[in-house]
Each structure stands twice: as C-alpha cells, then as structure tokens.
XYZ file of C-alpha atoms in Angstrom:
590
model
C 1.939 -18.899 -15.771
C 0.386 -16.908 -12.974
C -1.455 -13.622 -13.388
C -2.958 -11.094 -10.984
C -5.170 -12.699 -8.317
C -7.803 -10.072 -9.090
C -10.088 -10.231 -12.174
C -8.173 -9.732 -15.434
C -7.959 -10.985 -19.012
C -4.175 -11.211 -19.330
C -4.370 -14.977 -19.834
C -6.226 -14.379 -23.115
C -2.931 -13.259 -24.594
C -1.293 -16.318 -26.152
C 1.856 -16.149 -24.053
C 4.718 -18.481 -24.945
C 7.345 -19.849 -22.622
C 10.879 -18.516 -23.013
C 12.732 -20.845 -25.365
C 13.941 -21.612 -28.870
C 10.458 -22.506 -30.096
C 9.118 -19.008 -29.489
C 12.098 -17.388 -31.200
C 11.792 -19.716 -34.179
C 8.115 -18.820 -34.449
C 8.926 -15.104 -34.448
C 11.518 -15.593 -37.184
C 9.236 -17.774 -39.309
C 6.330 -15.333 -39.055
C 8.532 -12.225 -39.231
C 7.057 -10.772 -36.044
C 8.667 -8.865 -33.193
C 8.618 -10.396 -29.738
C 6.852 -8.802 -26.777
C 8.707 -9.934 -23.657
C 6.915 -9.396 -20.354
C 9.001 -10.035 -17.231
C 6.811 -10.374 -14.180
C 6.776 -11.891 -10.680
C 3.995 -13.458 -8.676
C 4.550 -10.994 -5.809
C 4.803 -7.853 -7.974
C 2.052 -5.254 -7.346
C 2.498 -3.264 -10.569
C 2.686 -6.502 -12.560
C -0.778 -7.268 -11.220
C -1.964 -3.769 -12.109
C -0.712 -4.160 -15.665
C -2.466 -7.540 -15.918
C -5.710 -5.906 -14.779
C -5.464 -2.869 -17.053
C -3.130 -2.773 -20.044
C -3.145 -6.536 -20.645
C -6.918 -6.823 -20.098
C -8.033 -4.459 -22.857
C -9.635 -6.325 -25.748
C -7.920 -4.236 -28.424
C -4.536 -4.749 -26.787
C -5.112 -8.506 -26.566
C -5.980 -8.647 -30.276
C -2.965 -6.552 -31.349
C -0.532 -8.660 -29.332
C -1.957 -11.975 -30.508
C -2.030 -10.907 -34.165
C 1.132 -8.861 -34.565
C 3.593 -10.133 -31.928
C 4.975 -13.305 -30.448
C 4.395 -12.700 -26.721
C 6.710 -14.342 -24.165
C 6.108 -14.132 -20.418
C 8.967 -14.766 -18.007
C 8.785 -15.106 -14.230
C 11.734 -13.235 -12.736
C 12.069 -15.670 -9.829
C 12.242 -18.673 -12.140
C 14.525 -17.137 -14.762
C 16.823 -14.590 -13.120
C 19.271 -15.097 -15.991
C 16.733 -13.740 -18.481
C 15.823 -10.902 -16.149
C 19.480 -9.941 -15.715
C 19.853 -9.323 -19.441
C 16.509 -7.742 -20.291
C 15.197 -5.926 -17.224
C 14.416 -2.301 -17.994
C 14.742 -1.038 -14.424
C 11.997 -2.796 -12.491
C 8.979 -5.054 -12.630
C 7.031 -5.452 -14.741
C 9.491 -5.118 -17.583
C 7.957 -4.590 -21.009
C 10.489 -5.023 -23.801
C 10.223 -5.508 -27.552
C 12.744 -7.800 -29.229
C 13.811 -8.833 -32.681
C 13.292 -12.523 -33.520
C 16.908 -13.182 -32.516
C 16.508 -11.536 -29.110
C 17.974 -8.064 -29.605
C 16.225 -5.141 -27.899
C 14.144 -2.759 -30.007
C 12.512 -0.776 -27.207
C 11.744 -1.247 -23.537
C 9.949 0.140 -20.505
C 8.548 -1.023 -17.161
C 4.870 -0.530 -16.291
C 3.009 1.047 -19.225
C -0.543 2.449 -18.759
C -3.224 1.430 -21.223
C -3.317 4.333 -23.721
C 0.474 4.712 -24.077
C 0.713 0.925 -24.336
C -1.725 0.823 -27.241
C 0.250 3.494 -29.059
C 3.523 1.704 -28.346
C 2.229 -1.602 -29.670
C 1.008 -0.048 -32.918
C 4.245 1.879 -33.453
C 6.472 -1.163 -32.921
C 4.276 -3.426 -35.074
C 4.088 -0.874 -37.930
C 7.800 -0.210 -37.729
C 8.616 -3.931 -37.980
C 6.565 -4.253 -41.156
C 8.507 -1.440 -42.847
C 11.355 -3.253 -44.646
C 13.613 -0.209 -45.007
C 13.377 0.854 -41.368
C 13.784 -2.727 -40.176
C 16.845 -3.175 -42.373
C 18.361 0.000 -40.956
C 17.821 -1.109 -37.364
C 19.090 -4.631 -38.081
C 22.240 -3.099 -39.500
C 22.806 -1.068 -36.341
C 22.180 -4.137 -34.168
C 24.626 -6.214 -36.235
C 27.276 -3.516 -35.906
C 26.771 -3.325 -32.150
C 27.027 -7.107 -31.822
C 30.216 -7.168 -33.874
C 31.711 -4.414 -31.734
C 31.014 -6.161 -28.477
C 32.082 -9.585 -29.773
C 31.070 -12.193 -27.216
C 31.264 -9.493 -24.533
C 33.289 -11.739 -22.254
C 34.593 -9.624 -19.376
C 38.337 -9.879 -19.015
C 40.139 -10.616 -15.770
C 41.254 -7.366 -14.136
C 42.602 -8.514 -10.781
C 46.246 -9.183 -11.579
C 47.238 -6.965 -8.658
C 45.542 -9.207 -6.109
C 43.036 -8.300 -3.420
C 42.673 -4.757 -2.162
C 43.525 -4.810 1.573
C 41.361 -1.705 2.033
C 38.200 -3.333 0.679
C 36.347 -3.505 4.010
C 37.276 0.057 4.922
C 36.176 1.354 1.515
C 32.761 -0.319 1.734
C 32.270 0.785 5.352
C 32.984 4.350 4.213
C 30.410 4.027 1.424
C 27.843 2.759 3.930
C 28.631 5.603 6.346
C 28.080 8.158 3.598
C 24.753 6.576 2.669
C 23.551 5.952 6.220
C 20.417 7.769 7.359
C 21.315 9.041 10.833
C 17.724 9.980 11.653
C 15.798 6.921 10.538
C 18.378 4.236 9.929
C 18.934 2.360 6.712
C 20.861 3.453 3.662
C 19.839 6.015 1.074
C 16.502 7.741 0.702
C 13.037 6.561 -0.244
C 12.174 3.998 -1.388
C 14.336 2.311 1.214
C 15.341 -1.328 0.901
C 16.668 -3.364 3.847
C 20.027 -4.213 2.185
C 20.575 -7.303 4.317
C 23.954 -7.986 2.669
C 25.138 -4.581 3.908
C 23.930 -5.326 7.435
C 25.607 -8.733 7.477
C 28.822 -7.219 6.124
C 28.812 -4.643 8.934
C 28.401 -7.525 11.385
C 31.320 -9.317 9.712
C 33.360 -6.151 10.094
C 32.321 -5.620 13.733
C 33.258 -9.191 14.617
C 36.801 -8.315 13.597
C 37.144 -4.568 14.267
C 34.746 -3.992 17.217
C 33.740 -0.788 15.424
C 31.094 1.071 17.428
C 30.086 2.843 14.230
C 29.262 -0.489 12.585
C 27.304 -1.509 15.685
C 25.287 1.735 15.613
C 24.387 1.457 11.931
C 23.215 -2.136 12.291
C 21.193 -1.690 15.480
C 19.640 1.601 14.376
C 18.534 0.088 11.073
C 17.234 -3.227 12.383
C 15.289 -1.592 15.225
C 13.828 0.995 12.849
C 12.598 -1.745 10.525
C 11.427 -4.101 13.273
C 9.612 -1.356 15.175
C 8.036 0.309 12.153
C 5.922 -0.571 9.182
C 8.547 -2.795 7.559
C 7.732 -5.559 10.044
C 4.388 -7.356 10.193
C 3.449 -6.997 13.867
C 0.562 -9.470 13.532
C 2.027 -12.452 11.666
C 5.748 -11.682 11.804
C 8.267 -11.349 9.021
C 9.547 -8.354 7.096
C 7.968 -6.810 4.038
C 10.115 -6.290 0.955
C 10.863 -2.559 1.242
C 9.594 0.772 2.531
C 8.086 3.401 0.249
C 9.078 6.040 2.816
C 12.384 7.083 4.298
C 11.288 6.333 7.876
C 10.287 2.684 7.226
C 6.659 3.537 8.052
C 4.843 2.567 4.825
C 5.962 -0.715 3.310
C 5.418 -2.400 -0.001
C 3.635 -5.436 1.343
C 5.090 -8.444 -0.477
C 7.249 -10.790 1.583
C 10.209 -12.536 -0.044
C 12.036 -15.628 1.208
C 15.354 -14.218 0.003
C 14.941 -11.031 2.066
C 13.691 -12.937 5.102
C 16.765 -15.173 5.061
C 19.199 -12.263 5.062
C 17.288 -10.345 7.737
C 16.863 -13.418 9.946
C 20.623 -13.892 9.899
C 21.292 -10.205 10.585
C 18.839 -10.041 13.507
C 20.122 -13.242 15.084
C 23.767 -12.276 14.756
C 23.224 -8.708 15.968
C 21.166 -9.940 18.900
C 23.969 -12.285 19.957
C 26.862 -9.909 19.251
C 25.311 -6.948 21.042
C 23.279 -8.710 23.732
C 20.158 -7.261 22.105
C 17.236 -9.455 23.185
C 14.701 -7.579 21.065
C 16.546 -8.419 17.872
C 16.673 -12.058 18.949
C 12.884 -11.959 19.370
C 12.551 -10.386 15.923
C 14.598 -13.228 14.453
C 12.269 -15.717 16.117
C 9.292 -13.862 14.638
C 10.742 -14.207 11.156
C 11.155 -17.959 11.635
C 7.594 -18.310 12.960
C 6.187 -16.419 9.983
C 8.176 -18.446 7.453
C 7.074 -21.701 9.049
C 3.421 -20.708 9.282
C 2.999 -19.016 5.896
C 5.743 -20.031 3.441
C 6.466 -23.620 4.442
C 5.475 -26.141 1.763
C 5.250 -29.557 3.436
C 4.819 -31.322 0.095
C 8.295 -30.196 -0.956
C 9.921 -30.049 2.469
C 11.025 -26.494 1.750
C 9.853 -22.881 1.745
C 7.767 -21.234 -0.936
C 9.261 -18.189 -2.584
C 6.996 -15.292 -1.622
C 3.656 -14.002 -0.417
C 1.731 -11.405 -2.415
C 1.278 -7.788 -1.435
C -2.248 -6.988 -0.225
C -2.693 -3.588 1.416
C -6.205 -4.322 2.669
C -5.254 -7.614 4.281
C -2.194 -6.267 6.077
C -4.155 -3.274 7.406
C -6.348 -5.667 9.421
C -5.744 -6.713 13.011
C -5.261 -10.338 14.026
C -8.960 -11.034 14.511
C -9.931 -9.617 11.128
C -7.106 -11.415 9.347
C -8.252 -14.712 10.795
C -11.507 -14.295 8.849
C -9.961 -12.951 5.640
C -8.486 -14.807 2.704
C -4.708 -14.796 2.967
C -2.610 -13.302 0.164
C -1.362 -15.859 -2.334
C 1.836 -17.753 -1.470
C 4.037 -18.942 -4.316
C 4.645 -22.596 -3.344
C 7.584 -22.981 -5.742
C 10.836 -24.212 -4.226
C 13.660 -21.906 -5.383
C 17.125 -23.351 -4.837
C 19.237 -20.334 -3.901
C 16.573 -18.795 -1.664
C 16.004 -22.037 0.231
C 19.736 -22.587 0.573
C 20.147 -19.060 1.933
C 17.277 -19.600 4.387
C 18.677 -22.972 5.429
C 22.068 -21.410 6.133
C 20.435 -18.600 8.134
C 18.531 -21.133 10.256
C 21.623 -23.277 10.809
C 23.795 -20.352 11.916
C 21.063 -18.542 13.864
C 19.683 -21.452 15.881
C 22.523 -21.609 18.444
C 22.593 -17.796 18.754
C 18.949 -17.157 19.659
C 17.061 -18.120 22.780
C 14.265 -20.350 21.579
C 16.193 -21.307 18.445
C 15.933 -25.010 19.220
C 15.005 -26.972 16.120
C 16.203 -24.311 13.675
C 19.372 -26.216 12.808
C 17.393 -29.380 12.162
C 14.890 -27.498 9.984
C 17.702 -25.896 7.979
C 19.391 -29.237 7.372
C 16.043 -30.777 6.399
C 15.574 -28.020 3.810
C 18.984 -28.807 2.357
C 18.072 -32.483 2.216
C 15.017 -31.544 0.154
C 17.121 -29.358 -2.078
C 19.599 -32.152 -2.764
C 16.924 -34.784 -3.302
C 14.617 -32.714 -5.523
C 16.808 -30.209 -7.325
C 20.205 -31.817 -7.903
C 20.505 -33.042 -11.487
C 23.703 -34.407 -13.066
C 25.842 -32.876 -10.353
C 24.433 -29.342 -10.498
C 21.454 -27.764 -8.759
C 18.388 -26.739 -10.764
C 16.769 -23.351 -10.240
C 13.304 -24.337 -9.073
C 10.976 -27.226 -8.295
C 7.230 -27.291 -8.898
C 6.847 -31.049 -8.990
C 9.964 -31.486 -11.110
C 13.254 -29.582 -11.396
C 13.759 -26.821 -13.977
C 16.671 -24.694 -15.303
C 19.835 -26.527 -14.328
C 23.074 -24.778 -13.564
C 22.538 -21.115 -12.584
C 25.468 -19.846 -10.540
C 23.451 -18.422 -7.633
C 21.917 -21.830 -6.953
C 25.296 -23.597 -6.949
C 27.028 -20.960 -4.826
C 24.384 -20.641 -2.096
C 23.842 -24.400 -1.946
C 27.556 -25.099 -1.574
C 27.980 -22.414 1.087
C 24.931 -23.677 2.996
C 26.309 -27.223 2.854
C 29.519 -26.069 4.567
C 27.373 -24.566 7.348
C 25.476 -27.854 7.637
C 28.813 -29.635 8.001
C 29.880 -27.342 10.840
C 26.562 -27.672 12.651
C 26.060 -31.429 12.250
C 29.518 -32.922 11.883
C 28.024 -35.245 9.280
C 30.697 -35.817 6.591
C 28.114 -36.047 3.821
C 27.661 -32.268 3.884
C 31.356 -31.660 3.355
C 31.280 -34.228 0.555
C 28.201 -32.645 -1.023
C 29.750 -29.184 -0.913
C 32.914 -30.541 -2.528
C 31.045 -32.388 -5.278
C 28.901 -29.350 -6.060
C 31.910 -27.032 -6.224
C 33.637 -29.500 -8.543
C 30.554 -29.745 -10.758
C 30.367 -25.938 -10.917
C 33.637 -26.013 -12.836
C 31.348 -26.124 -15.887
C 30.512 -22.494 -15.115
C 34.084 -21.277 -14.670
C 35.405 -19.059 -17.446
C 39.192 -19.249 -17.313
C 39.711 -16.331 -19.636
C 37.542 -14.073 -17.490
C 38.819 -15.555 -14.226
C 35.340 -15.926 -12.738
C 32.157 -17.980 -12.840
C 29.427 -17.336 -15.402
C 25.912 -16.825 -14.132
C 24.633 -19.733 -16.245
C 25.858 -22.673 -18.270
C 27.011 -21.560 -21.713
C 24.859 -22.934 -24.498
C 25.949 -22.804 -28.125
C 22.283 -22.781 -29.161
C 21.570 -19.454 -27.441
C 20.807 -16.829 -30.054
C 19.357 -14.214 -27.697
C 21.188 -12.091 -25.162
C 21.589 -15.180 -23.008
C 24.625 -15.837 -25.174
C 26.312 -12.784 -23.640
C 28.564 -13.979 -20.786
C 27.882 -12.473 -17.379
C 30.059 -12.872 -14.273
C 28.061 -11.220 -11.464
C 30.139 -10.031 -8.531
C 27.681 -11.020 -5.779
C 27.290 -14.617 -6.904
C 31.032 -14.998 -7.494
C 31.606 -13.659 -3.973
C 29.307 -16.311 -2.497
C 31.110 -19.020 -4.462
C 34.436 -17.652 -3.237
C 33.253 -17.973 0.367
C 32.270 -21.580 -0.297
C 35.706 -22.256 -1.793
C 37.435 -20.687 1.209
C 35.401 -22.799 3.626
C 36.158 -25.950 1.651
C 39.857 -25.150 1.700
C 39.795 -24.593 5.471
C 38.045 -27.911 6.120
C 39.928 -30.036 3.603
C 43.394 -28.497 3.683
C 43.328 -28.388 -0.137
C 44.950 -25.010 -0.733
C 44.041 -24.873 -4.426
C 40.486 -23.935 -3.469
C 41.710 -20.941 -1.480
C 43.870 -19.948 -4.437
C 40.837 -20.148 -6.765
C 38.755 -18.045 -4.359
C 41.421 -15.368 -4.189
C 41.770 -15.255 -7.974
C 38.010 -14.887 -8.378
C 37.824 -12.087 -5.822
C 40.910 -10.351 -7.224
C 39.165 -10.116 -10.578
C 36.791 -7.500 -9.105
C 39.381 -5.593 -7.070
C 39.549 -2.812 -9.624
C 35.827 -2.180 -9.827
C 34.080 -2.961 -6.546
C 34.330 0.649 -5.286
C 32.047 1.835 -8.066
C 29.280 -0.287 -6.545
C 29.221 1.762 -3.349
C 26.993 0.117 -0.723
C 26.195 -2.689 -3.155
C 29.759 -3.969 -2.808
C 28.976 -5.253 0.695
C 28.559 -8.919 -0.224
C 31.881 -8.825 -2.051
C 33.535 -7.140 0.935
C 32.337 -9.945 3.235
C 34.038 -12.477 0.974
C 37.265 -10.446 0.921
C 37.219 -10.329 4.731
C 37.006 -14.133 4.756
C 40.071 -14.241 2.496
C 42.236 -11.574 4.152
C 41.138 -11.883 7.789
C 39.729 -15.416 7.891
C 37.628 -16.862 10.691
C 39.365 -18.865 13.392
C 39.197 -22.541 12.495
C 38.053 -24.682 15.421
C 38.979 -28.292 14.733
C 37.217 -30.563 17.233
C 38.708 -34.056 17.406
C 36.651 -36.760 19.107
C 33.668 -39.068 18.961
C 30.820 -36.824 17.852
C 28.391 -38.563 20.217
C 30.494 -38.112 23.350
C 29.303 -35.434 25.827
C 32.688 -33.722 25.897
C 32.877 -33.450 22.124
C 29.266 -32.272 21.917
C 29.936 -29.596 24.531
C 32.953 -28.296 22.608
C 30.970 -28.151 19.388
C 27.991 -26.436 21.016
C 30.217 -23.820 22.630
C 31.891 -22.977 19.324
C 28.573 -22.682 17.467
C 26.992 -20.433 20.114
C 29.806 -17.874 20.313
C 29.165 -14.960 17.927
C 32.637 -13.395 18.147
C 35.282 -13.834 16.883
C 34.115 -15.347 13.603
C 34.803 -19.059 13.569
C 34.544 -22.087 11.307
C 33.823 -25.352 13.075
C 35.388 -28.537 11.755
C 34.889 -32.030 13.188
C 37.274 -34.962 13.000
C 35.627 -38.097 14.340
C 38.066 -41.042 14.612
C 35.236 -43.497 14.021
C 33.265 -41.788 11.256
C 36.049 -40.044 9.372
C 39.370 -41.806 10.017
C 40.760 -40.788 6.626
C 40.529 -37.055 7.265
C 41.944 -37.450 10.761
C 44.845 -39.529 9.502
C 45.609 -36.880 6.894
C 45.538 -34.104 9.494
C 48.149 -33.084 12.038
C 45.847 -33.731 15.011
C 46.077 -36.638 17.443
C 43.109 -39.013 17.853
C 40.988 -38.287 20.935
C 37.794 -40.107 21.825
C 36.733 -37.702 24.596
C 37.155 -34.537 22.567
C 39.779 -31.830 22.134
C 39.582 -28.578 20.167
C 42.453 -27.003 18.257
C 42.138 -23.283 17.476
C 43.999 -22.257 14.350
C 44.506 -19.286 12.054
C 45.279 -20.836 8.710
C 48.119 -23.355 9.132
C 49.110 -22.051 12.601
C 47.353 -23.345 15.721
C 47.545 -21.145 18.816
C 45.398 -22.870 21.460
C 44.123 -26.256 22.586
C 40.985 -26.806 24.671
C 39.517 -29.876 26.323
C 36.437 -28.270 27.878
C 33.799 -25.860 26.630
C 34.934 -23.271 29.178
C 38.547 -23.461 27.974
C 37.349 -23.120 24.383
C 35.234 -20.056 25.132
C 38.030 -18.431 27.127
C 40.510 -19.005 24.306
C 38.141 -17.599 21.675
C 37.278 -14.563 23.810
C 40.975 -13.897 24.339
C 41.580 -14.229 20.613
C 38.784 -11.732 19.934
C 40.370 -9.211 22.319
C 43.785 -9.439 20.703
C 42.690 -9.664 17.045
C-alpha cells in the first residue's frame, strides 16, 4: 500500500487488503468495515493521509472498532465502480457482508472523528443494527441479482452519432473550448469520437470543436510546457489552472486525438503536441524493468511551478511504476496508430508493439489478461483489460502484418466469453465469482467497456470474414440503444463503436510478400492516410497461405490492394499512388 509522499501516520492504521479474509474477520469480530478507496496520484487522498488518518485518536478508534480495508482505485476499478461515493478519496462504512452503511469522500479531521464514533456506537446497538440489517435484506431481495436485462431488441439507432454530436454541441464552451464548466476534464473519448465523425461527415463543426479544445489545452495550463504531457484536468473553465497529476490513460487518449487531428486538419502544432506527449511518457513513465509504462505521476504544485533549470535540481514527483493492462494497451494502440500520422513518429509503432509484447508475456494468465503487474500479475479477467488489449492487438496486426497479433486478438476475444452474460446480452465488467458476498456479486455491464469490446469484435470480423463476430458486436451495442442518450457527452465512446458498425471503415486488403518494396509501400500509404477511416489487412502468400486460400483474392508476390466496404470491393491498386487516389476519391463520395 502506498500513502502520501509527505509525512503522515496513515500506515499505522492496520489496513487489510480487499478480500474474503477481511470480511470474515469483520463478521467474526462483529465490527463494521471502513473502506478507503484511494489512488497514488490523488491529491486529496494524500491530504487525508496527512490529516484525518494521521491523528492518534483516529488511528486508535479505527484499529480497535473497525476492520479497515484500503483499495487502490487503479488496481481494483471493479471495487471502485461499486463503492465510489463521488470521487477520491472515498470513505465508506460497510457491514461485514459488504453492504453500505454510510459514505463520503474526503472528510476533515473533526467531522471524521465524530463519524467514526457514531458508526461504531451504532453498530454495537443490537436493535438499531437489526433494523438496518432488515432494510438491507429487503433491498437485496428487491433487486435480486440486479442483472441488467437486454433492451436492444430494436437494433442499433441510426441516429446515434448525430445525437451524441448534438449533446457535445450543447455542452461545448465556445469561448474557451472543451465541454461543460469548471472543473473541466479533457474528455478524450469525445474528441476521438468527433474525429471519427469528421472522417465520415467532413463536419466543420466537429473540426472546430476538436481544434479549439486541443489548442486551448495544449497552449494553456493543462499542458506541461517544460517536460511535456497533459495534466489530468483543469480546475478552471479556461484550462489555465490544472490539477497536476498525469495519468497514462488520459495521455493515451490525448496522444491519439492530437495525432489524428494534426493529420486530418494539416495542423502541425497538434502533431508537435502529440510528439511532446510521447517524449514525456518515455522520459517519465517508462518502466524498463517491465517493458511498459507506469500508471501515473503525482501532483506537485511546487514542482510544476518551477522552470526547467529549477526542476533539474528538484526531486521529481513520484511515478507509480505499476504496469496496468488496459492503460498500456490503450497507449500502445495510440502509438501504433499515431506513428505513421506524425512527422517524427518513427519508432512509435515499434514501441507500441513492444508494450503489447510485455503485456502478453507478463499479464496473460489462463487465456485472459490480468489487471496489473508489479513483479507478478494480479486480478485476472476485468473486462476493460480484455477489451483494450484485444483492440490494440488488431491495430498491431494492421501495422505489422504479423499474423500472431490477429491470432492473439482472436484467442483473447474467445477467452473473454467467460465474461459474456447471455441473459443481459453484454459483457460483465469482471468474472463472476460464487464466493463474492459483497457488492462485487452485483453484475455490471458498463457501456464504455462493452463498446471497446464491440470494436474489437468488428475488427476481428473484418479481418477473418467470420460474420458471427460482427453479429455479436451489433447485439452488444444494440443492448444500449435505448439508454445511451441519457449519458449525454459521455456516450461518445459508444457512438464511436456504433459508427464502426453502421458506417464501417474501408477495408484495405493488401495481398503480397510483406517484405517486398511494393507491398511495403502499399501498406505504408494506407497507414499514413487519416481519411477516410480504414482497416488494413495483410495476406502474405508465404506467411499466411491458409487465410489467402480462404479469401477471394488472387495470390500476388509484388503486392496488390483491394479496397472493400464489407463484402463488396470497389477498387484495386498496385501502387501507393493508386491506393491513395482511390481512398481520397472514396472519402469525397462517402
């Protein structure tokens, strides 16, 4: 467990790890549980460590009258999803079987003392405890297993993209860029959705919202102008005063948005910003021992106020070296896609593929990907890790032409069948476990993670010709068709997946020896063209004769590209120039 980097006594609390042992202890000793959900990068978590959790009286009360459990949000997002009280830190009191008694976020010292005494005294009152247990039992009986039911019998909503664009337009800040008011988060999924929409619609409104927002962030306080990289969010509407932690997950989404926008709009400054993000991640987050990126770097207002010379002499904010699967997969995919789009992006594709190699070698266990690695893998089978890893593997296949990435994506998608809930028509966020007695037993089918898995399924179907994967993706997405509008701007990731289903990328099938100059030129041209959206598939007669034999394409050693929309091919190119001309023409007429 990690606590604030500044002096504190929080470690004197006898924190337990999340697990059956802690819950059994609470039941055996008839004590309530104090659950603290924290994160290594979280400023107010550090403040609570230094204040409320460092008071001697508080430490004694917790150790004597509670079973304290500390959970790291980054390592256990499944626990956070069910118990978070609206931010970090989360402070929540539970019954010994994991039901919520009371909860809050950051709690100052004096109110925290009072809260602890009230909860502890209440739990020792048999009549009051019996009354609350009765209410909890009734609520559990009413919700049953709380499995969400499939609600997409009507299929996909063809107006999904338009509806989410409208929500983004309503939320867009015309003066400062971004969406909503302060605090203002970057919402990289919204920016990438608008780029997905622009690549199909050529909407000048989408272009304006993306460029205005990215330039406002890159030119203001949201971007570290000394070391590079974006901070997590802005405390002000104008992106001038950031919250200073840096998160790999955010950097991945913003790298991809900057690189794509730079290429789509001919915006060199955004390409340079993308390069700055990659430089920062390599210099500060890269963990050579794991061959992957660490998860985050702490907020430190004093450090980030310094210029380059002063920073060189100062101690750097702590970097979490932990390798998180979904975040590294997302970063790997961003590097793989962005490299061909950005001047100076040489080596990005190779770095992204190397990260995926580390992920497969260190985190894959019994077919599924584990959540994190700190010397050994932990927490097997969370949906986000499977979905992002599978989607990143399809990008690695397009960029490298190495069949192992298509095979790895396929095997991971097949293994993720353990997570699929047929009654609900979607994937659970974690493997079901009959032993779960806490709220982890409540099924959850998050829309964002199901959308990422749907995109992986659609890509697999396009590359393999196995239409059942497309059918599964459509069924998963249709399940949310009745409710995505209620999410407003937060439906953007889902809308990107629906675009892939309803207006799919052009599939570029390049047939030929992967090492031949002509084939390489065709592949490079397809990867470097930002519009229209494409998926690049390779059929090498020497390396993959089985796939070629099963396809409708003729063998060609020197290289030929077939451009197809679904089962219908509309162009054939033998040179990079012919390929580019055909794709540009397709973009004009789409």
